[in-house]
Amino acid sequence: MASTPKFDYYEALGVGRKAKAEEIRKAYKRLARKHHPDVNPGDKSAEERFKRIQEAYDVLSDKKKKDMYDQYGFYSEQGVPPGGGARGGAPNFDFSGFDFSEDFGGGGPRGGGRAGAGTTGGAGFGENLRDVFSQFFTGRGGGAAGAAEAEAAPQRGEDLEYEVRIGFWDAIKGTIIRGLQVQRYEQCPTCGGTGSAGGAASGATCPQCHGSGKVTQAARAMRFQITCPRCRGSGRLRNACPACHGDGRILRTDSIDVRIPAGAQDGSRPRIAGKGNAGTAGGPSGDLYIIVRTQPHPYFRRQGDDIYISVPITVTEAALGSKIEVPTIDGQALLRIPPGTQSGQKFRVRERGVLNPRTGRRGDQYVEVQIHVPRVVDERSKEILRELARLNPQDPRAQLFTRL
């Protein structure tokens, strides 16, 4: 039933229905410590269990809320819905006091197209779930006659995604993309978004149900077929606007400027509010999300706010130590190489990474040194290396055979 919670609060805390307040409090503290996100970093299931535990305790720890839950099987800030009755009560349900968006979301999935634009969902299923249950349980919505009782509800426009590719330095320093061509549905200027011409009946096919008079709403494993809110079950639109054919929107191409902030990472999604598809029946427009893809640099590698680079050094610099200049995203910096440095060793240059616009802090740069061994062709150099070998006879591979 729609008026019951998603799970049993007593079972969530592992206590019986006659549990006292102290027993409920102890159970909550024990489970909260066990499933807290800080104790289980990255564990989504633990995070969900913690949310359930918190929700259950919020209700069962408050006498007023607990009494309502015990009597009716749910708790609502708006109180008991008219005709709701106790557990398993009368079938005359009123869902006006409930927020279904918590379970099903109002924004829809945000998966999008890679080549150009993709629709990421507009008004989600949760926004229509009240109407779905109302049609089922109040007997409304049986064809055009039942649907005529209510006007089409305003629907938020779909979100859009556009992928853009920028250079390495543009992501570091920020940039503005001029004249990005975005195809989006805008409010029809002829009918003002109503979809109606106000003239003689045109009998255009409804663009929402495609003439069937029914639309399917789905969320997770649940699917419902309800009366089309646009044509109210008739499958045809009367007085349809000739410009938009009753949809209330027309497809246009906009040219917009997009600001990419400094420090943008590959895969980041800057949002431009209100630049998605226009809503229907007076609903607000969706948003436009810009998917940032950054091109690689020939020397620098970026991981989060940190910069990595591989730098060659000579044998003598590695053996005797030295001070060398290394490139950074800000220019050159001096790096001390200690004596006896090995190939592949990494050194950190503090605060020479990317500035994070949210925290105001800079990352670090990590320099990995690679010892460059020269090709020896003259006898003098060979003799010096032989002398070096005689003076340093230790075998670097000796430890490999100690445990064989």
Coordinates of C-alpha atoms in Angstrom, one line a residue:
M1 CA 0.0 0.0 0.0
A2 CA 1.2 3.5 -0.7
S3 CA 0.4 4.7 2.8
T4 CA 2.9 2.2 4.5
P5 CA 6.6 2.9 4.9
K6 CA 9.2 1.2 2.7
F7 CA 10.3 -1.0 5.6
D8 CA 9.3 -2.0 9.1
Y9 CA 10.9 0.5 11.6
Y10 CA 11.0 -2.1 14.4
E11 CA 12.7 -4.7 12.3
A12 CA 15.2 -2.0 11.1
L13 CA 16.3 -1.5 14.8
G14 CA 16.0 -5.2 15.7
V15 CA 13.5 -4.7 18.5
G16 CA 10.0 -5.9 19.2
R17 CA 6.8 -3.8 18.9
K18 CA 6.5 -3.5 22.7
A19 CA 10.1 -2.3 23.2
K20 CA 10.6 0.5 25.7
A21 CA 12.2 3.8 24.8
E22 CA 15.5 2.8 26.5
E23 CA 15.7 -0.4 24.5
I24 CA 15.1 1.4 21.3
R25 CA 17.7 4.0 22.1
K26 CA 20.4 1.3 22.9
A27 CA 19.6 -0.6 19.7
Y28 CA 19.9 2.6 17.6
K29 CA 23.3 3.5 19.2
R30 CA 24.6 0.0 18.6
L31 CA 23.5 -0.2 15.0
A32 CA 24.4 3.4 14.2
R33 CA 28.0 2.8 15.3
K34 CA 28.2 -0.4 13.2
H35 CA 26.8 1.0 10.0
H36 CA 28.0 4.6 10.1
P37 CA 29.5 5.8 6.8
D38 CA 32.7 6.9 8.5
V39 CA 33.2 3.4 9.8
N40 CA 32.4 1.9 6.4
P41 CA 33.9 4.3 3.8
G42 CA 32.8 3.5 0.2
D43 CA 30.3 0.9 1.3
K44 CA 27.0 2.0 -0.3
S45 CA 25.0 -0.8 1.4
A46 CA 26.2 0.3 4.9
E47 CA 25.2 3.8 4.0
E48 CA 21.7 2.7 3.0
R49 CA 21.3 0.7 6.2
F50 CA 22.4 3.7 8.3
K51 CA 19.8 5.8 6.6
R52 CA 17.1 3.3 7.4
I53 CA 18.3 3.0 11.0
Q54 CA 18.2 6.8 11.3
E55 CA 14.7 7.1 9.8
A56 CA 13.4 4.4 12.0
Y57 CA 14.8 6.0 15.2
D58 CA 13.5 9.4 14.2
V59 CA 10.0 8.0 14.3
L60 CA 10.2 5.5 17.2
S61 CA 12.0 7.9 19.5
D62 CA 9.2 10.4 19.3
K63 CA 6.1 9.4 21.2
K64 CA 3.7 11.3 18.9
K65 CA 5.3 9.9 15.8
K66 CA 5.5 6.4 17.3
D67 CA 1.8 6.4 18.3
M68 CA 0.8 7.3 14.8
Y69 CA 3.1 4.6 13.3
D70 CA 1.8 2.0 15.7
Q71 CA -1.8 2.8 14.9
Y72 CA -1.7 3.4 11.2
G73 CA 1.5 1.7 10.0
F74 CA 3.1 5.0 8.7
Y75 CA 4.1 8.5 9.8
S76 CA 3.3 11.7 7.9
E77 CA 4.1 15.3 8.8
Q78 CA 0.6 16.2 7.4
G79 CA -1.1 13.8 9.8
V80 CA -3.5 10.9 9.0
P81 CA -4.9 11.1 5.4
P82 CA -8.7 11.3 5.4
G83 CA -10.3 7.9 5.2
G84 CA -6.9 6.3 5.8
G85 CA -8.1 4.3 8.7
A86 CA -5.9 2.0 10.8
R87 CA -3.7 -0.8 9.5
G88 CA -5.6 -2.6 6.7
G89 CA -8.4 0.0 6.8
A90 CA -10.8 1.2 4.2
P91 CA -9.9 1.3 0.5
N92 CA -10.9 5.0 0.1
F93 CA -7.3 6.3 0.0
D94 CA -6.2 9.9 -0.2
F95 CA -2.5 10.3 -1.0
S96 CA -2.3 14.1 -0.6
G97 CA -0.1 14.0 2.5
F98 CA 2.8 12.0 1.1
D99 CA 6.0 12.7 -0.7
F100 CA 6.7 9.9 -3.2
S101 CA 9.8 11.6 -4.6
E102 CA 11.9 10.1 -1.8
D103 CA 11.6 6.6 -3.2
F104 CA 11.5 7.3 -6.9
G105 CA 13.2 10.6 -7.4
G106 CA 12.0 13.6 -9.3
G107 CA 14.9 14.3 -11.6
G108 CA 15.2 11.1 -13.5
P109 CA 18.4 9.3 -14.5
R110 CA 21.3 11.4 -15.7
G111 CA 22.8 9.2 -18.3
G112 CA 23.4 11.0 -21.5
G113 CA 24.6 11.0 -25.1
R114 CA 28.2 11.1 -25.8
A115 CA 28.1 12.5 -29.3
G116 CA 26.4 15.8 -28.9
A117 CA 23.4 15.9 -26.6
G118 CA 21.5 13.4 -24.6
T119 CA 18.2 13.6 -22.7
T120 CA 18.8 12.9 -19.0
G121 CA 15.2 12.7 -17.8
G122 CA 12.7 15.4 -16.8
A123 CA 9.9 15.2 -14.3
G124 CA 10.5 11.8 -12.6
F125 CA 8.0 9.1 -11.8
G126 CA 7.7 10.1 -8.2
E127 CA 6.0 13.4 -9.3
N128 CA 3.2 11.4 -11.0
L129 CA 2.9 8.5 -8.5
R130 CA 0.2 10.2 -6.5
D131 CA -1.9 10.5 -9.7
V132 CA -1.2 6.8 -10.5
F133 CA -2.5 5.6 -7.1
S134 CA -5.4 8.0 -7.2
Q135 CA -6.5 6.6 -10.5
F136 CA -6.3 3.0 -9.2
F137 CA -7.9 3.5 -5.7
T138 CA -10.4 6.2 -6.3
G139 CA -11.8 4.8 -9.5
R140 CA -10.8 7.9 -11.5
G141 CA -9.1 7.7 -14.9
G142 CA -11.2 5.1 -16.7
G143 CA -10.8 6.5 -20.2
A144 CA -11.5 10.0 -21.4
A145 CA -14.4 10.6 -19.1
G146 CA -12.5 9.9 -16.0
A147 CA -9.4 11.8 -17.1
A148 CA -11.4 14.9 -18.0
E149 CA -11.7 15.6 -14.2
A150 CA -8.1 16.9 -14.0
E151 CA -6.1 19.2 -16.2
A152 CA -2.7 18.0 -17.5
A153 CA -0.2 18.6 -14.6
P154 CA 2.8 20.8 -15.3
Q155 CA 5.8 18.7 -16.2
R156 CA 9.5 19.8 -15.8
G157 CA 11.5 19.7 -19.0
E158 CA 14.1 17.1 -19.6
D159 CA 17.7 17.7 -18.6
L160 CA 20.2 17.7 -21.5
E161 CA 23.9 16.7 -21.7
Y162 CA 26.5 17.9 -24.1
E163 CA 30.0 16.7 -24.3
V164 CA 32.8 19.1 -25.0
R165 CA 36.6 18.5 -25.4
I166 CA 39.1 21.0 -24.1
G167 CA 42.8 21.1 -23.9
F168 CA 44.9 20.3 -20.8
W169 CA 45.8 23.9 -20.1
D170 CA 42.1 25.0 -20.6
A171 CA 41.1 22.6 -17.8
I172 CA 43.9 23.9 -15.5
K173 CA 43.3 27.6 -16.1
G174 CA 39.6 27.7 -17.1
T175 CA 38.2 28.8 -20.4
I176 CA 35.0 30.0 -22.2
I177 CA 33.5 28.0 -25.0
R178 CA 31.9 30.4 -27.4
G179 CA 28.9 29.6 -29.6
L180 CA 28.2 26.1 -28.5
Q181 CA 25.3 24.9 -30.7
V182 CA 22.6 23.2 -28.5
Q183 CA 19.4 21.7 -29.8
R184 CA 16.6 22.0 -27.2
Y185 CA 12.9 22.2 -27.1
E186 CA 11.7 25.7 -26.3
Q187 CA 8.2 27.0 -25.5
C188 CA 6.2 27.4 -28.6
P189 CA 5.8 31.2 -29.3
T190 CA 2.6 30.7 -31.2
C191 CA 0.5 29.1 -28.4
G192 CA 2.7 30.2 -25.4
G193 CA 3.3 26.6 -24.4
T194 CA -0.4 25.6 -24.0
G195 CA -0.5 23.4 -27.2
S196 CA -3.8 24.9 -28.1
A197 CA -4.5 27.3 -31.0
G198 CA -7.9 28.4 -29.5
G199 CA -9.5 28.0 -32.9
A200 CA -11.5 25.2 -34.5
A201 CA -10.9 21.7 -33.6
S202 CA -7.9 20.2 -35.5
G203 CA -8.0 16.6 -34.1
A204 CA -4.2 16.2 -34.1
T205 CA -2.7 13.0 -32.7
C206 CA -1.6 13.5 -29.1
P207 CA 2.2 13.6 -29.0
Q208 CA 2.5 12.2 -25.5
C209 CA 0.5 9.0 -25.9
H210 CA 0.7 8.8 -29.8
G211 CA -3.1 8.4 -30.0
S212 CA -3.5 5.5 -27.6
G213 CA -5.0 7.6 -24.8
K214 CA -2.7 5.8 -22.2
V215 CA 0.8 6.3 -21.1
T216 CA 3.1 4.0 -19.1
Q217 CA 4.9 5.2 -16.0
A218 CA 7.7 3.1 -14.5
A219 CA 9.9 3.2 -11.5
R220 CA 12.3 0.4 -10.7
A221 CA 10.3 -2.9 -11.0
M222 CA 6.9 -1.1 -10.9
R223 CA 5.0 -0.2 -14.1
F224 CA 1.7 1.5 -14.4
Q225 CA -0.5 2.4 -17.3
I226 CA -2.5 5.5 -16.7
T227 CA -4.7 7.9 -18.6
C228 CA -2.7 10.3 -20.7
P229 CA -2.7 13.7 -18.9
R230 CA -2.3 15.6 -22.2
C231 CA -5.3 14.4 -24.2
R232 CA -7.2 13.1 -21.2
G233 CA -7.6 9.7 -22.7
S234 CA -9.0 10.6 -26.1
G235 CA -5.8 10.1 -28.1
R236 CA -6.5 13.4 -30.0
L237 CA -5.9 17.0 -29.3
R238 CA -8.6 19.5 -29.9
N239 CA -7.7 23.0 -31.1
A240 CA -4.1 21.8 -31.4
C241 CA -1.5 24.6 -32.2
P242 CA -0.5 24.3 -35.9
A243 CA 3.1 25.3 -35.0
C244 CA 3.9 22.7 -32.3
H245 CA 1.1 20.2 -33.2
G246 CA -0.2 20.4 -29.6
D247 CA 3.1 19.7 -27.9
G248 CA 3.5 23.2 -26.6
R249 CA 7.2 23.1 -27.6
I250 CA 9.3 23.4 -30.7
L251 CA 12.8 22.3 -31.5
R252 CA 15.3 25.1 -31.8
T253 CA 19.1 25.4 -31.9
D254 CA 20.6 27.8 -29.4
S255 CA 24.1 29.3 -29.5
I256 CA 25.3 29.6 -25.9
D257 CA 28.6 30.5 -24.3
V258 CA 29.8 28.0 -21.7
R259 CA 32.3 28.9 -18.9
I260 CA 34.5 26.1 -17.8
P261 CA 35.9 26.9 -14.4
A262 CA 39.6 26.7 -13.6
G263 CA 40.6 23.3 -12.2
A264 CA 37.8 21.4 -14.1
Q265 CA 38.5 17.7 -14.1
D266 CA 37.9 15.1 -16.9
G267 CA 34.3 14.0 -16.5
S268 CA 33.1 16.9 -14.5
R269 CA 29.6 18.2 -15.2
P270 CA 29.1 22.0 -15.0
R271 CA 25.4 22.8 -14.8
I272 CA 23.6 25.6 -16.7
A273 CA 20.3 26.1 -15.0
G274 CA 17.2 26.4 -17.2
K275 CA 18.9 25.5 -20.5
G276 CA 17.5 22.1 -20.9
N277 CA 14.2 21.3 -22.6
A278 CA 11.2 23.5 -21.9
G279 CA 8.6 22.0 -19.6
T280 CA 5.0 21.2 -20.6
A281 CA 1.8 22.7 -19.3
G282 CA 3.7 25.5 -17.7
G283 CA 6.3 23.4 -16.1
P284 CA 9.9 24.7 -15.6
S285 CA 12.7 24.0 -18.0
G286 CA 15.3 21.4 -17.3
D287 CA 19.0 22.0 -17.0
L288 CA 21.9 21.6 -19.3
Y289 CA 24.9 19.6 -18.2
I290 CA 28.3 20.1 -19.9
I291 CA 30.4 16.9 -19.8
V292 CA 34.0 17.9 -19.8
R293 CA 36.6 15.8 -21.6
T294 CA 40.2 16.9 -21.3
Q295 CA 43.0 16.1 -23.8
P296 CA 46.2 14.6 -22.4
H297 CA 49.5 16.5 -22.1
P298 CA 52.7 15.0 -23.6
Y299 CA 54.6 15.3 -20.2
F300 CA 52.2 16.1 -17.4
R301 CA 49.7 13.5 -16.0
R302 CA 46.9 14.7 -13.8
Q303 CA 45.2 12.7 -11.0
G304 CA 42.6 14.8 -9.2
D305 CA 44.4 17.9 -8.1
D306 CA 47.9 16.4 -8.3
I307 CA 50.3 16.5 -11.2
Y308 CA 52.7 13.7 -12.2
I309 CA 55.8 14.0 -14.4
S310 CA 58.7 11.7 -15.2
V311 CA 62.1 13.4 -15.4
P312 CA 65.5 11.9 -16.6
I313 CA 68.6 12.4 -14.5
T314 CA 72.2 11.4 -15.2
V315 CA 74.1 8.6 -13.4
T316 CA 76.4 11.1 -11.7
E317 CA 73.4 13.2 -10.5
A318 CA 71.8 10.1 -9.0
A319 CA 75.0 8.9 -7.4
L320 CA 76.5 12.1 -6.1
G321 CA 73.3 14.1 -5.6
S322 CA 72.4 17.4 -7.3
K323 CA 69.9 20.2 -7.7
I324 CA 68.0 20.1 -11.0
E325 CA 65.3 22.2 -12.5
V326 CA 62.0 20.5 -13.3
P327 CA 58.9 21.8 -15.2
T328 CA 55.7 22.5 -13.3
I329 CA 52.4 23.9 -14.5
D330 CA 53.6 27.3 -13.2
G331 CA 57.0 27.2 -14.8
Q332 CA 60.3 25.8 -13.5
A333 CA 61.1 24.7 -10.0
L334 CA 64.3 23.6 -8.3
L335 CA 64.4 20.0 -7.0
R336 CA 67.0 18.5 -4.8
I337 CA 68.2 15.0 -5.7
P338 CA 69.9 13.3 -2.7
P339 CA 73.0 11.1 -3.2
G340 CA 72.2 7.5 -4.0
T341 CA 68.9 8.2 -5.7
Q342 CA 67.4 5.2 -7.4
S343 CA 65.6 5.1 -10.8
G344 CA 61.9 5.3 -10.3
Q345 CA 62.1 7.2 -7.0
K346 CA 59.4 9.8 -6.5
F347 CA 59.8 13.3 -5.0
R348 CA 56.9 15.6 -4.0
V349 CA 56.9 19.3 -4.8
R350 CA 54.3 20.8 -2.4
E351 CA 51.5 23.0 -3.7
R352 CA 52.6 22.9 -7.3
G353 CA 49.4 21.0 -8.5
V354 CA 46.0 22.2 -9.6
L355 CA 44.0 24.8 -7.6
N356 CA 40.8 23.3 -6.4
P357 CA 38.0 25.9 -6.9
R358 CA 35.9 24.4 -4.1
T359 CA 38.5 24.1 -1.3
G360 CA 40.8 26.9 -2.4
R361 CA 43.8 24.5 -2.0
R362 CA 46.4 23.4 -4.5
G363 CA 47.4 19.8 -5.1
D364 CA 51.1 18.7 -5.2
Q365 CA 53.4 17.7 -8.1
Y366 CA 55.1 14.4 -8.0
V367 CA 58.4 14.0 -9.9
E368 CA 59.5 10.5 -10.8
V369 CA 63.2 10.3 -11.8
Q370 CA 64.5 7.9 -14.4
I371 CA 68.3 7.4 -14.5
H372 CA 69.6 7.8 -18.0
V373 CA 72.5 5.5 -18.7
P374 CA 74.7 6.8 -21.5
R375 CA 76.2 4.7 -24.3
V376 CA 79.9 4.4 -23.6
V377 CA 82.0 4.3 -26.8
D378 CA 85.4 5.8 -25.8
E379 CA 88.1 3.8 -23.9
R380 CA 88.7 6.6 -21.3
S381 CA 85.0 6.4 -20.2
K382 CA 85.1 2.6 -20.1
E383 CA 88.2 2.6 -17.9
I384 CA 86.6 5.1 -15.5
L385 CA 83.6 2.8 -15.2
R386 CA 85.8 -0.3 -14.6
E387 CA 87.6 1.6 -11.9
L388 CA 84.2 2.5 -10.4
A389 CA 83.2 -1.2 -10.4
R390 CA 86.5 -2.2 -8.6
L391 CA 85.9 0.5 -5.9
N392 CA 82.3 -0.6 -5.4
P393 CA 82.2 -4.4 -5.7
Q394 CA 78.8 -4.9 -3.9
D395 CA 76.4 -7.1 -5.9
P396 CA 72.9 -5.5 -6.2
R397 CA 71.3 -8.9 -6.9
A398 CA 72.7 -10.7 -4.0
Q399 CA 69.6 -10.4 -1.9
L400 CA 67.6 -12.2 -4.6
F401 CA 69.3 -15.5 -3.8
T402 CA 69.3 -15.4 0.0
R403 CA 66.0 -17.3 0.3
L404 CA 66.3 -19.7 -2.6

